[in-house]
PDB file of C-alpha atoms in Angstrom:
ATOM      1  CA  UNK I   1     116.935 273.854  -1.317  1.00 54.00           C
ATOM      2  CA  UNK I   2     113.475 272.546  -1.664  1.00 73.00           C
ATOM      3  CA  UNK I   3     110.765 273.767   0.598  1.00 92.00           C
ATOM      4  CA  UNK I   4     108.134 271.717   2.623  1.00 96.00           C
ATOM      5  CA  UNK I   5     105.940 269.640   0.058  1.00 96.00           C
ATOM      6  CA  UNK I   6     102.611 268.530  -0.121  1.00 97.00           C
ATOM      7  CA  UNK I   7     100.851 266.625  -2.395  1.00 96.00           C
ATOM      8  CA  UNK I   8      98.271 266.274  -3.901  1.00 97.00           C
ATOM      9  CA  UNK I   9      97.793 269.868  -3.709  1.00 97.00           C
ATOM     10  CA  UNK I  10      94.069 269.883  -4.300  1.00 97.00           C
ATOM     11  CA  UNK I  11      92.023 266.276  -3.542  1.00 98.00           C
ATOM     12  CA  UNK I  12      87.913 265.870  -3.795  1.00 98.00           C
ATOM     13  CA  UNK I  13      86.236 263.374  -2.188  1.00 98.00           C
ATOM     14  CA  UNK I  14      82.700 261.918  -1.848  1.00 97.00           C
ATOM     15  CA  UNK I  15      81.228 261.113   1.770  1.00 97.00           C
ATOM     16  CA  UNK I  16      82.421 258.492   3.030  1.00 97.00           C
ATOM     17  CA  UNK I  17      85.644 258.095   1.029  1.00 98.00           C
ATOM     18  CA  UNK I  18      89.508 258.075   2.258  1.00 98.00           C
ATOM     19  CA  UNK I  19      91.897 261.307   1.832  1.00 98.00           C
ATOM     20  CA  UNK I  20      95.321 260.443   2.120  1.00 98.00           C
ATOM     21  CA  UNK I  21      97.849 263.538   2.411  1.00 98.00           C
ATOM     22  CA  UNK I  22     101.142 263.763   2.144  1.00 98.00           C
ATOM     23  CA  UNK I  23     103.973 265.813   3.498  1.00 97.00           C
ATOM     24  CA  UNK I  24     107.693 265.839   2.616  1.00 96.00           C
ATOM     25  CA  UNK I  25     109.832 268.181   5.303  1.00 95.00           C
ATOM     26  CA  UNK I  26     112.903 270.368   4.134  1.00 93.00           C
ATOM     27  CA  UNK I  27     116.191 268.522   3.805  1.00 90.00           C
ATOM     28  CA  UNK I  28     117.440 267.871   7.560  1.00 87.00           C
ATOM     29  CA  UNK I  29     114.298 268.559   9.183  1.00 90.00           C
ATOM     30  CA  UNK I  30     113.032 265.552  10.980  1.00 90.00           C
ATOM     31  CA  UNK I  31     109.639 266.972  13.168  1.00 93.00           C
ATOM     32  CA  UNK I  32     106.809 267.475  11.203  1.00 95.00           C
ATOM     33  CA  UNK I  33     103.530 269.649  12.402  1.00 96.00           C
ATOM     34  CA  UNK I  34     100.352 269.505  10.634  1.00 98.00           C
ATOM     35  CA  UNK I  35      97.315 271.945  10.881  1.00 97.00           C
ATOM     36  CA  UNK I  36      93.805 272.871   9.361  1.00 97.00           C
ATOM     37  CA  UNK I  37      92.581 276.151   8.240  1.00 95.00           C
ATOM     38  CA  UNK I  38      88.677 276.063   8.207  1.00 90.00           C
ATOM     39  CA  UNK I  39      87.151 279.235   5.691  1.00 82.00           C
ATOM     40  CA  UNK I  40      88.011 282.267   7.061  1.00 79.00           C
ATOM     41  CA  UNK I  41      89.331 281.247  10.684  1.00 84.00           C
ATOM     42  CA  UNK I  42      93.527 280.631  11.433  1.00 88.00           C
ATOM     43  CA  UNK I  43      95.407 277.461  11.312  1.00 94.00           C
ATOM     44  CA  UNK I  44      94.702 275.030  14.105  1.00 96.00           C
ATOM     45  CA  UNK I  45      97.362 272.614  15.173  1.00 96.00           C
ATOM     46  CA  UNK I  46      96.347 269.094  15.007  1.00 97.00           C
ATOM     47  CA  UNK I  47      99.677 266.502  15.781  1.00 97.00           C
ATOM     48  CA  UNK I  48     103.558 266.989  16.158  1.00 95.00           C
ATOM     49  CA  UNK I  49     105.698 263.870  14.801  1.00 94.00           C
ATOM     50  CA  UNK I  50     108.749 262.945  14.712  1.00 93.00           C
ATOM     51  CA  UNK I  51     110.277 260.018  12.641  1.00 88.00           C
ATOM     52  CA  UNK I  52     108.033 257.001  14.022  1.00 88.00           C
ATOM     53  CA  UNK I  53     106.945 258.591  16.805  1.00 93.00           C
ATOM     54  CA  UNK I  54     103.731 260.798  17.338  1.00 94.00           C
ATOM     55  CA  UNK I  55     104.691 263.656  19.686  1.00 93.00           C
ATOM     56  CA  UNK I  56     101.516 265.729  19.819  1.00 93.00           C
ATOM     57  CA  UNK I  57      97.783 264.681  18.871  1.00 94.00           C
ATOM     58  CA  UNK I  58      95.758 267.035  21.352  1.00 93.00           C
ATOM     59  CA  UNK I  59      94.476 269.060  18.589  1.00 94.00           C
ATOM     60  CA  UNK I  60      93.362 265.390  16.393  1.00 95.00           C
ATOM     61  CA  UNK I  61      90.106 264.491  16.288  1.00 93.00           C
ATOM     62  CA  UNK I  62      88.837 261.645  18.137  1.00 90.00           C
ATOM     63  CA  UNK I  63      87.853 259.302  15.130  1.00 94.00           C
ATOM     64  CA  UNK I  64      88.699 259.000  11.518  1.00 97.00           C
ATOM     65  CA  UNK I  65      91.675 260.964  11.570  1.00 97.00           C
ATOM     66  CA  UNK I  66      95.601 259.745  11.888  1.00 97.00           C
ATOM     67  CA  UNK I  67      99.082 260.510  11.126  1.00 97.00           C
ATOM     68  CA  UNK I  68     102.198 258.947  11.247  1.00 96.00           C
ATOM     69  CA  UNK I  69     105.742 259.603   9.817  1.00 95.00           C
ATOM     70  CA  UNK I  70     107.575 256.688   8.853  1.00 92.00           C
ATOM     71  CA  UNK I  71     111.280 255.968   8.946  1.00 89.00           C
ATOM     72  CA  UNK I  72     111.437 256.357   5.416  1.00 89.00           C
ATOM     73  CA  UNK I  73     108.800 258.377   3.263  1.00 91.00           C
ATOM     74  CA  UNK I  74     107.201 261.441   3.786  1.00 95.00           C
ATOM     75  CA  UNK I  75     104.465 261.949   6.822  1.00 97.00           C
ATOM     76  CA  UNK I  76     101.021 260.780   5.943  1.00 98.00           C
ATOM     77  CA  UNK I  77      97.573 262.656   7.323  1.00 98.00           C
ATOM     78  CA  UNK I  78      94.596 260.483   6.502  1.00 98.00           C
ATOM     79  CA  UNK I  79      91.185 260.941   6.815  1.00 98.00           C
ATOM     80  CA  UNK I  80      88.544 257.640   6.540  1.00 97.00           C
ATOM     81  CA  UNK I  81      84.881 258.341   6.084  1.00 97.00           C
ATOM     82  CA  UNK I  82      85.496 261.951   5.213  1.00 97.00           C
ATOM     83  CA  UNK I  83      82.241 264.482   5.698  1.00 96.00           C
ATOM     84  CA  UNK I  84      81.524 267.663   4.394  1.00 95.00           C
ATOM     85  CA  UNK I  85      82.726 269.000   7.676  1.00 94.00           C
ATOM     86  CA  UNK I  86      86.506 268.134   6.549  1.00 96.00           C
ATOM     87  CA  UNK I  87      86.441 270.150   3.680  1.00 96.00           C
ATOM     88  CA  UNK I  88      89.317 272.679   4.508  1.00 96.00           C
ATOM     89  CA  UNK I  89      93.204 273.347   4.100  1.00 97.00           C
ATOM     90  CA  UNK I  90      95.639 271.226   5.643  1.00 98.00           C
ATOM     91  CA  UNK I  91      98.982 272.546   5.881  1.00 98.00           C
ATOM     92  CA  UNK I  92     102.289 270.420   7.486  1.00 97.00           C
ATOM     93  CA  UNK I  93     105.591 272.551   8.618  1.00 96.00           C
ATOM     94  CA  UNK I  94     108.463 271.053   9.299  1.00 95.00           C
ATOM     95  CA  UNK I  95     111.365 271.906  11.625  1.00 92.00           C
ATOM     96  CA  UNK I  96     115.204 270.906  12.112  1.00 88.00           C
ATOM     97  CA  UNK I  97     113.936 270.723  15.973  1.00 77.00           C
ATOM     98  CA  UNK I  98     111.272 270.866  18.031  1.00 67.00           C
ATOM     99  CA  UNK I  99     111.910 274.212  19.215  1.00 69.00           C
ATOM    100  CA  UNK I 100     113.209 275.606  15.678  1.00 78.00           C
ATOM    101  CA  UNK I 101     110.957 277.883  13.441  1.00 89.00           C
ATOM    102  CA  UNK I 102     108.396 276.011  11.464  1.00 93.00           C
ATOM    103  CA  UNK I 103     108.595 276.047   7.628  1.00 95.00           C
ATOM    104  CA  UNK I 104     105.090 275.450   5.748  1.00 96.00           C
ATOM    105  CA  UNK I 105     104.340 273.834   2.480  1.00 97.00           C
ATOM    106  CA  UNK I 106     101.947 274.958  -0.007  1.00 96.00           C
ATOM    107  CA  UNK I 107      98.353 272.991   2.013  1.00 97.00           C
ATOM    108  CA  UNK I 108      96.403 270.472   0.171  1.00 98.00           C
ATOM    109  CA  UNK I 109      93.005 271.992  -0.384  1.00 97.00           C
ATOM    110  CA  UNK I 110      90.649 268.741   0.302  1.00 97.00           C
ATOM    111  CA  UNK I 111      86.816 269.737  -0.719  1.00 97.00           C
ATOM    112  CA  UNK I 112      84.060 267.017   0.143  1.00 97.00           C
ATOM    113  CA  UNK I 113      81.085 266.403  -1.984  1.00 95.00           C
TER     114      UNK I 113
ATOM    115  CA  UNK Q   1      88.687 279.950  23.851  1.00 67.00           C
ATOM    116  CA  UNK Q   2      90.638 281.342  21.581  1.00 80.00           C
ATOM    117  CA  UNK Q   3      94.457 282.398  22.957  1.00 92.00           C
ATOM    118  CA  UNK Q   4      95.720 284.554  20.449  1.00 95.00           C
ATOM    119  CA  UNK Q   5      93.488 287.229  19.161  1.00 95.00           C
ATOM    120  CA  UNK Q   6      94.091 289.605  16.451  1.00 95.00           C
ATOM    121  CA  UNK Q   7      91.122 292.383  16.358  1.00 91.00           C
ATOM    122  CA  UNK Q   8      91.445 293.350  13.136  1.00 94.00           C
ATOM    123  CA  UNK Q   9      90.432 291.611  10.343  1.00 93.00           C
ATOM    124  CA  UNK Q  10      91.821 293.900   8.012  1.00 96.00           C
ATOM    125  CA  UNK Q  11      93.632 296.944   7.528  1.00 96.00           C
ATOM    126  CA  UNK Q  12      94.537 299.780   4.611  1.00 97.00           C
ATOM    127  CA  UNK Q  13      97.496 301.758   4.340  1.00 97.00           C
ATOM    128  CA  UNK Q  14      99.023 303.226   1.631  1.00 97.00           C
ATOM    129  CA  UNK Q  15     102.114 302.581   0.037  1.00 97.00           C
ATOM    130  CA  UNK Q  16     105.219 304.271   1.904  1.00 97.00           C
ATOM    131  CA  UNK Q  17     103.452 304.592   4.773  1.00 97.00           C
ATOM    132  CA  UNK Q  18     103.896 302.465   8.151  1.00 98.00           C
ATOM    133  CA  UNK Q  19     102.062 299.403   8.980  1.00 97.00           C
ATOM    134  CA  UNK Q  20     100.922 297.972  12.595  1.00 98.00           C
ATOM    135  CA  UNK Q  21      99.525 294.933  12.497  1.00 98.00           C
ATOM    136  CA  UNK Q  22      98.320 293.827  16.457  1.00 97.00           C
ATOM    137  CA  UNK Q  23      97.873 290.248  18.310  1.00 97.00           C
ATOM    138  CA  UNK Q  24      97.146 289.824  21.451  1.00 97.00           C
ATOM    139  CA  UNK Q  25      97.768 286.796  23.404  1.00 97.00           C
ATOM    140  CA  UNK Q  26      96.487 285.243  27.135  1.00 96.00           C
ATOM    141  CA  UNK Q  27      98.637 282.246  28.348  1.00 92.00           C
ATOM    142  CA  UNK Q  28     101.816 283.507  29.754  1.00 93.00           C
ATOM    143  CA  UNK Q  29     103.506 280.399  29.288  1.00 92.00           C
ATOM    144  CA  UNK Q  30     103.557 281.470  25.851  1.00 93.00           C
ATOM    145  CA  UNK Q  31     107.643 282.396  25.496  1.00 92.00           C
ATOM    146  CA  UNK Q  32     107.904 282.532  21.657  1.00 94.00           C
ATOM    147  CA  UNK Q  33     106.647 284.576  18.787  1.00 96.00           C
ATOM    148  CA  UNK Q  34     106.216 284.659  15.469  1.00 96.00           C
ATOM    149  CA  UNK Q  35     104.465 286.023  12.167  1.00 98.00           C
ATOM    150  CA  UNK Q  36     103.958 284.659   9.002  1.00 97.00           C
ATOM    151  CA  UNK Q  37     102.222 286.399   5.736  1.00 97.00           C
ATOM    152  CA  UNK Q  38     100.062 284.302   3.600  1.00 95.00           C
ATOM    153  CA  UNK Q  39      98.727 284.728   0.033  1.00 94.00           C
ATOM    154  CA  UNK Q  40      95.996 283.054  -1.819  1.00 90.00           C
ATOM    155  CA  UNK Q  41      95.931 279.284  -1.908  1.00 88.00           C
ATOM    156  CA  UNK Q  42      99.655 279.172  -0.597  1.00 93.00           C
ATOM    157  CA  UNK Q  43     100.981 278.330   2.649  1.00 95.00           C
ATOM    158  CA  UNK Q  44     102.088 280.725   5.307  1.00 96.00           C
ATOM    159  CA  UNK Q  45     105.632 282.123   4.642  1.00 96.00           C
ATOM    160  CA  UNK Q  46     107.842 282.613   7.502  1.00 95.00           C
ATOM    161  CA  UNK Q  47     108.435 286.218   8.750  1.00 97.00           C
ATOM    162  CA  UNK Q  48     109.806 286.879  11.656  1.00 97.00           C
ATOM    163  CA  UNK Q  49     109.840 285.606  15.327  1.00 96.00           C
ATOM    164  CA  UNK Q  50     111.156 287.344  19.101  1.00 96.00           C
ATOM    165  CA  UNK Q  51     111.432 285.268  22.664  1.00 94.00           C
ATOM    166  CA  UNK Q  52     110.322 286.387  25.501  1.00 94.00           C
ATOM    167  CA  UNK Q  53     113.766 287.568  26.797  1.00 94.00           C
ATOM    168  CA  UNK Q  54     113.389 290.497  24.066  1.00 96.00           C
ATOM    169  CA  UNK Q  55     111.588 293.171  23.243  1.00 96.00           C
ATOM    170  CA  UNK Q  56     112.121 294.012  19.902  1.00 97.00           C
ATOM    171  CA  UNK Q  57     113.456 292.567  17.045  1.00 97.00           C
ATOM    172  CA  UNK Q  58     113.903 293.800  13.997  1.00 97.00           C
ATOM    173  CA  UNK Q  59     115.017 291.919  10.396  1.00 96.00           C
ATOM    174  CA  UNK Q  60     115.082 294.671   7.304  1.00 97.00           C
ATOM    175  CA  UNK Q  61     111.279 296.783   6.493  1.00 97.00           C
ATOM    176  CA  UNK Q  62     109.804 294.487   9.675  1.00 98.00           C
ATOM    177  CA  UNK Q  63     109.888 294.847  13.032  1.00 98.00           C
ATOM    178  CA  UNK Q  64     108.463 292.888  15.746  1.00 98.00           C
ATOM    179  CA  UNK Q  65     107.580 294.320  19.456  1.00 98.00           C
ATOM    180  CA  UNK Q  66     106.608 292.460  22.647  1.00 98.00           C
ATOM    181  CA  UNK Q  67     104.744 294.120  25.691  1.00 97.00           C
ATOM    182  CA  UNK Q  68     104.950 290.996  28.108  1.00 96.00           C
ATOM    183  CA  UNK Q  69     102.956 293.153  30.895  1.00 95.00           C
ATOM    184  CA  UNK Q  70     100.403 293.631  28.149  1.00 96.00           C
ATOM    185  CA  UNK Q  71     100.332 290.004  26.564  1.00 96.00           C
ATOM    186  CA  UNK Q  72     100.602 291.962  23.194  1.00 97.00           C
ATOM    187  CA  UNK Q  73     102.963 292.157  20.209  1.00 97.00           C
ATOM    188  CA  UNK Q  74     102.729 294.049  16.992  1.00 98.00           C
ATOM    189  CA  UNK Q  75     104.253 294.007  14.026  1.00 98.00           C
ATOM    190  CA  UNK Q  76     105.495 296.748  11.920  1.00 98.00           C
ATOM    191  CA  UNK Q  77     106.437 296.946   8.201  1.00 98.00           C
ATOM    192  CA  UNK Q  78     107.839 300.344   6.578  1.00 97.00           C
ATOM    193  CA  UNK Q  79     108.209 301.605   4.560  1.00 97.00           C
ATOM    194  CA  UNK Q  80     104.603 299.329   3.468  1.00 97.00           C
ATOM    195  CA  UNK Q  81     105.050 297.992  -0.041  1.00 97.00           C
ATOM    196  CA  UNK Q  82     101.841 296.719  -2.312  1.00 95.00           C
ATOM    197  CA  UNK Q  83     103.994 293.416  -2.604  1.00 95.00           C
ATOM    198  CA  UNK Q  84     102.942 293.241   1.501  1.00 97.00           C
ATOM    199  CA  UNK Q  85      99.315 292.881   0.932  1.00 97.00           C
ATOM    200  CA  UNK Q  86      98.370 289.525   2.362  1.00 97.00           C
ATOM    201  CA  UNK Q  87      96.900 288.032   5.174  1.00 96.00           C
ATOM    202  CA  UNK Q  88      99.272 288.144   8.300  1.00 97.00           C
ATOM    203  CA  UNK Q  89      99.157 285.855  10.982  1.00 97.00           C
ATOM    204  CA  UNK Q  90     100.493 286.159  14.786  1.00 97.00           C
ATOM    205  CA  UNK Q  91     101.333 282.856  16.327  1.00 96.00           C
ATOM    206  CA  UNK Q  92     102.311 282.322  19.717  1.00 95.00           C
ATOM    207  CA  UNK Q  93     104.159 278.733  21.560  1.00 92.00           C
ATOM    208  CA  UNK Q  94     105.328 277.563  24.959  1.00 89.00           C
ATOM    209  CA  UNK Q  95     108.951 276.250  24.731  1.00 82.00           C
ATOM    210  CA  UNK Q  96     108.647 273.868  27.891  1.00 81.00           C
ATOM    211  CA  UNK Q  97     105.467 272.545  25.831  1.00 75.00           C
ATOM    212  CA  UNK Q  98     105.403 270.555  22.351  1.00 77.00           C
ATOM    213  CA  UNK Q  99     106.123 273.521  20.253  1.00 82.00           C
ATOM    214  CA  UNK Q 100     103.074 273.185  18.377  1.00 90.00           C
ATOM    215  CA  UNK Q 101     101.796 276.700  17.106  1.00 94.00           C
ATOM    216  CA  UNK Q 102      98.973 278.789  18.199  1.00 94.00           C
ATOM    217  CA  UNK Q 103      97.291 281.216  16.022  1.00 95.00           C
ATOM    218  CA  UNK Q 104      95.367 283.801  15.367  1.00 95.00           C
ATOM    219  CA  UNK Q 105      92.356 284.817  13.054  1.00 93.00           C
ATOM    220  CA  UNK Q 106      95.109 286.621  10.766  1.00 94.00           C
ATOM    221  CA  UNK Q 107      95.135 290.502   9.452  1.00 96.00           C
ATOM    222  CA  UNK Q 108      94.060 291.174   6.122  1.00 96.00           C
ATOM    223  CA  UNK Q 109      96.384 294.236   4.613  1.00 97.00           C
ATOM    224  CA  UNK Q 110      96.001 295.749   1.759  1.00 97.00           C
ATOM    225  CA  UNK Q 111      98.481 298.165   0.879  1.00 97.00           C
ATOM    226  CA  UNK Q 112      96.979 301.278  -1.728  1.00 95.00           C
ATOM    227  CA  UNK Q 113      99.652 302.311  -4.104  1.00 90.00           C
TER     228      UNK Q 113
END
């Protein structure tokens, strides 16, 4: 029974560069939730997907940031023209529904130079 | 605005003895519960949850109370281990909403031995 995961677990980037992160839900679970964790504050939702379909983007920037969850594959957050600003934890959860208990994976830890 | 609040950034107890760690929340649409402990560069493990059509629930050392009058739950852990030192988190959702999590600043607790 594999848990949520995440890779890479740990990505660096220079301003200005892409981050790509990836999420793979538990076994049967087919809505995926990602969020950030600035230093020292809690997790902040960003977007709710389901397979194909974005749910939930209130808490997504404006610019440079997307998701999606494809049909087959694991979801995607990306980040284009990262700044130092984006330097943080990003953790995705996944549940069997919408209105199930959400299961995190380990975060990828993105630091920008 | 920040809709969950938890007033304590940390917390000592010693071993044996009886944790309460407190979150307050202010949107009563808010209908479902949870809190999850997190360690060190891992992601938040699930703990335990309660709807709003309870009061208490309870699942082994932990035990969860809601105060719906008071827009506050706490969570208790006894007998408190030095395995439960961690950051805990209280995070609150609307069930007629998206589902997406809100939470708080988290509760550091170290428990002395």
């Amino acid at each position: 029974n594999a848990g949520v995961m995440q890779n890479p677990r740990h990505l660096v980037r220079r301003r200005g560069q892409e981050a790509r992160l990836r999420c793979s839900p538990m076994k049967g679970h087919s809505h995926v939730y990602w969020y950030r964790q600035l230093p020292e504050e809690g997790l902040k939702f960003m977007v709710y997907l389901q397979k194909e379909n974005i749910i939930d983007e209130s808490g997504m920037p404006k610019e440079r940031f997307s998701a999606e969850f494809p049909k087959e594959g694991p979801s995607i957050l990306r980040i284009q023209q990262v700044v130092r600003g984006d330097s943080a934890a990003y953790f995705c959860a996944s549940s069997p529904q919408g209105q199930e208990t959400q299961y995190f994976g380990p975060g990828t830890r993105l630091l920008v130079l | 605005d920040q809709q969950v609040k938890q007033n304590s950034p940390s917390l000592s107890v010693q071993e044996g003895r009886i944790s309460i760690l407190n979150c307050d929340y202010t949107n009563s649409m808010f209908d479902y519960f949870l809190w999850y402990k997190k360690y060190p560069a891992e992601g938040p493990t699930f703990l335990i949850s309660i709807s709003s059509i309870k009061d208490k629930n309870e699942d082994g050392r932990f035990t969860v109370f809601l105060n719906k009058s008071a827009k506050h739950l706490s969570l208790h852990i006894v007998p408190s281990q030095p395995g439960d030192s961690a950051v805990y988190f209280c995070a609150a959702s609307s069930t007629s909403g998206t589902y997406k999590y809100i939470f708080g600043t988290g509760t550091r607790l170290k428990v002395l031995a």
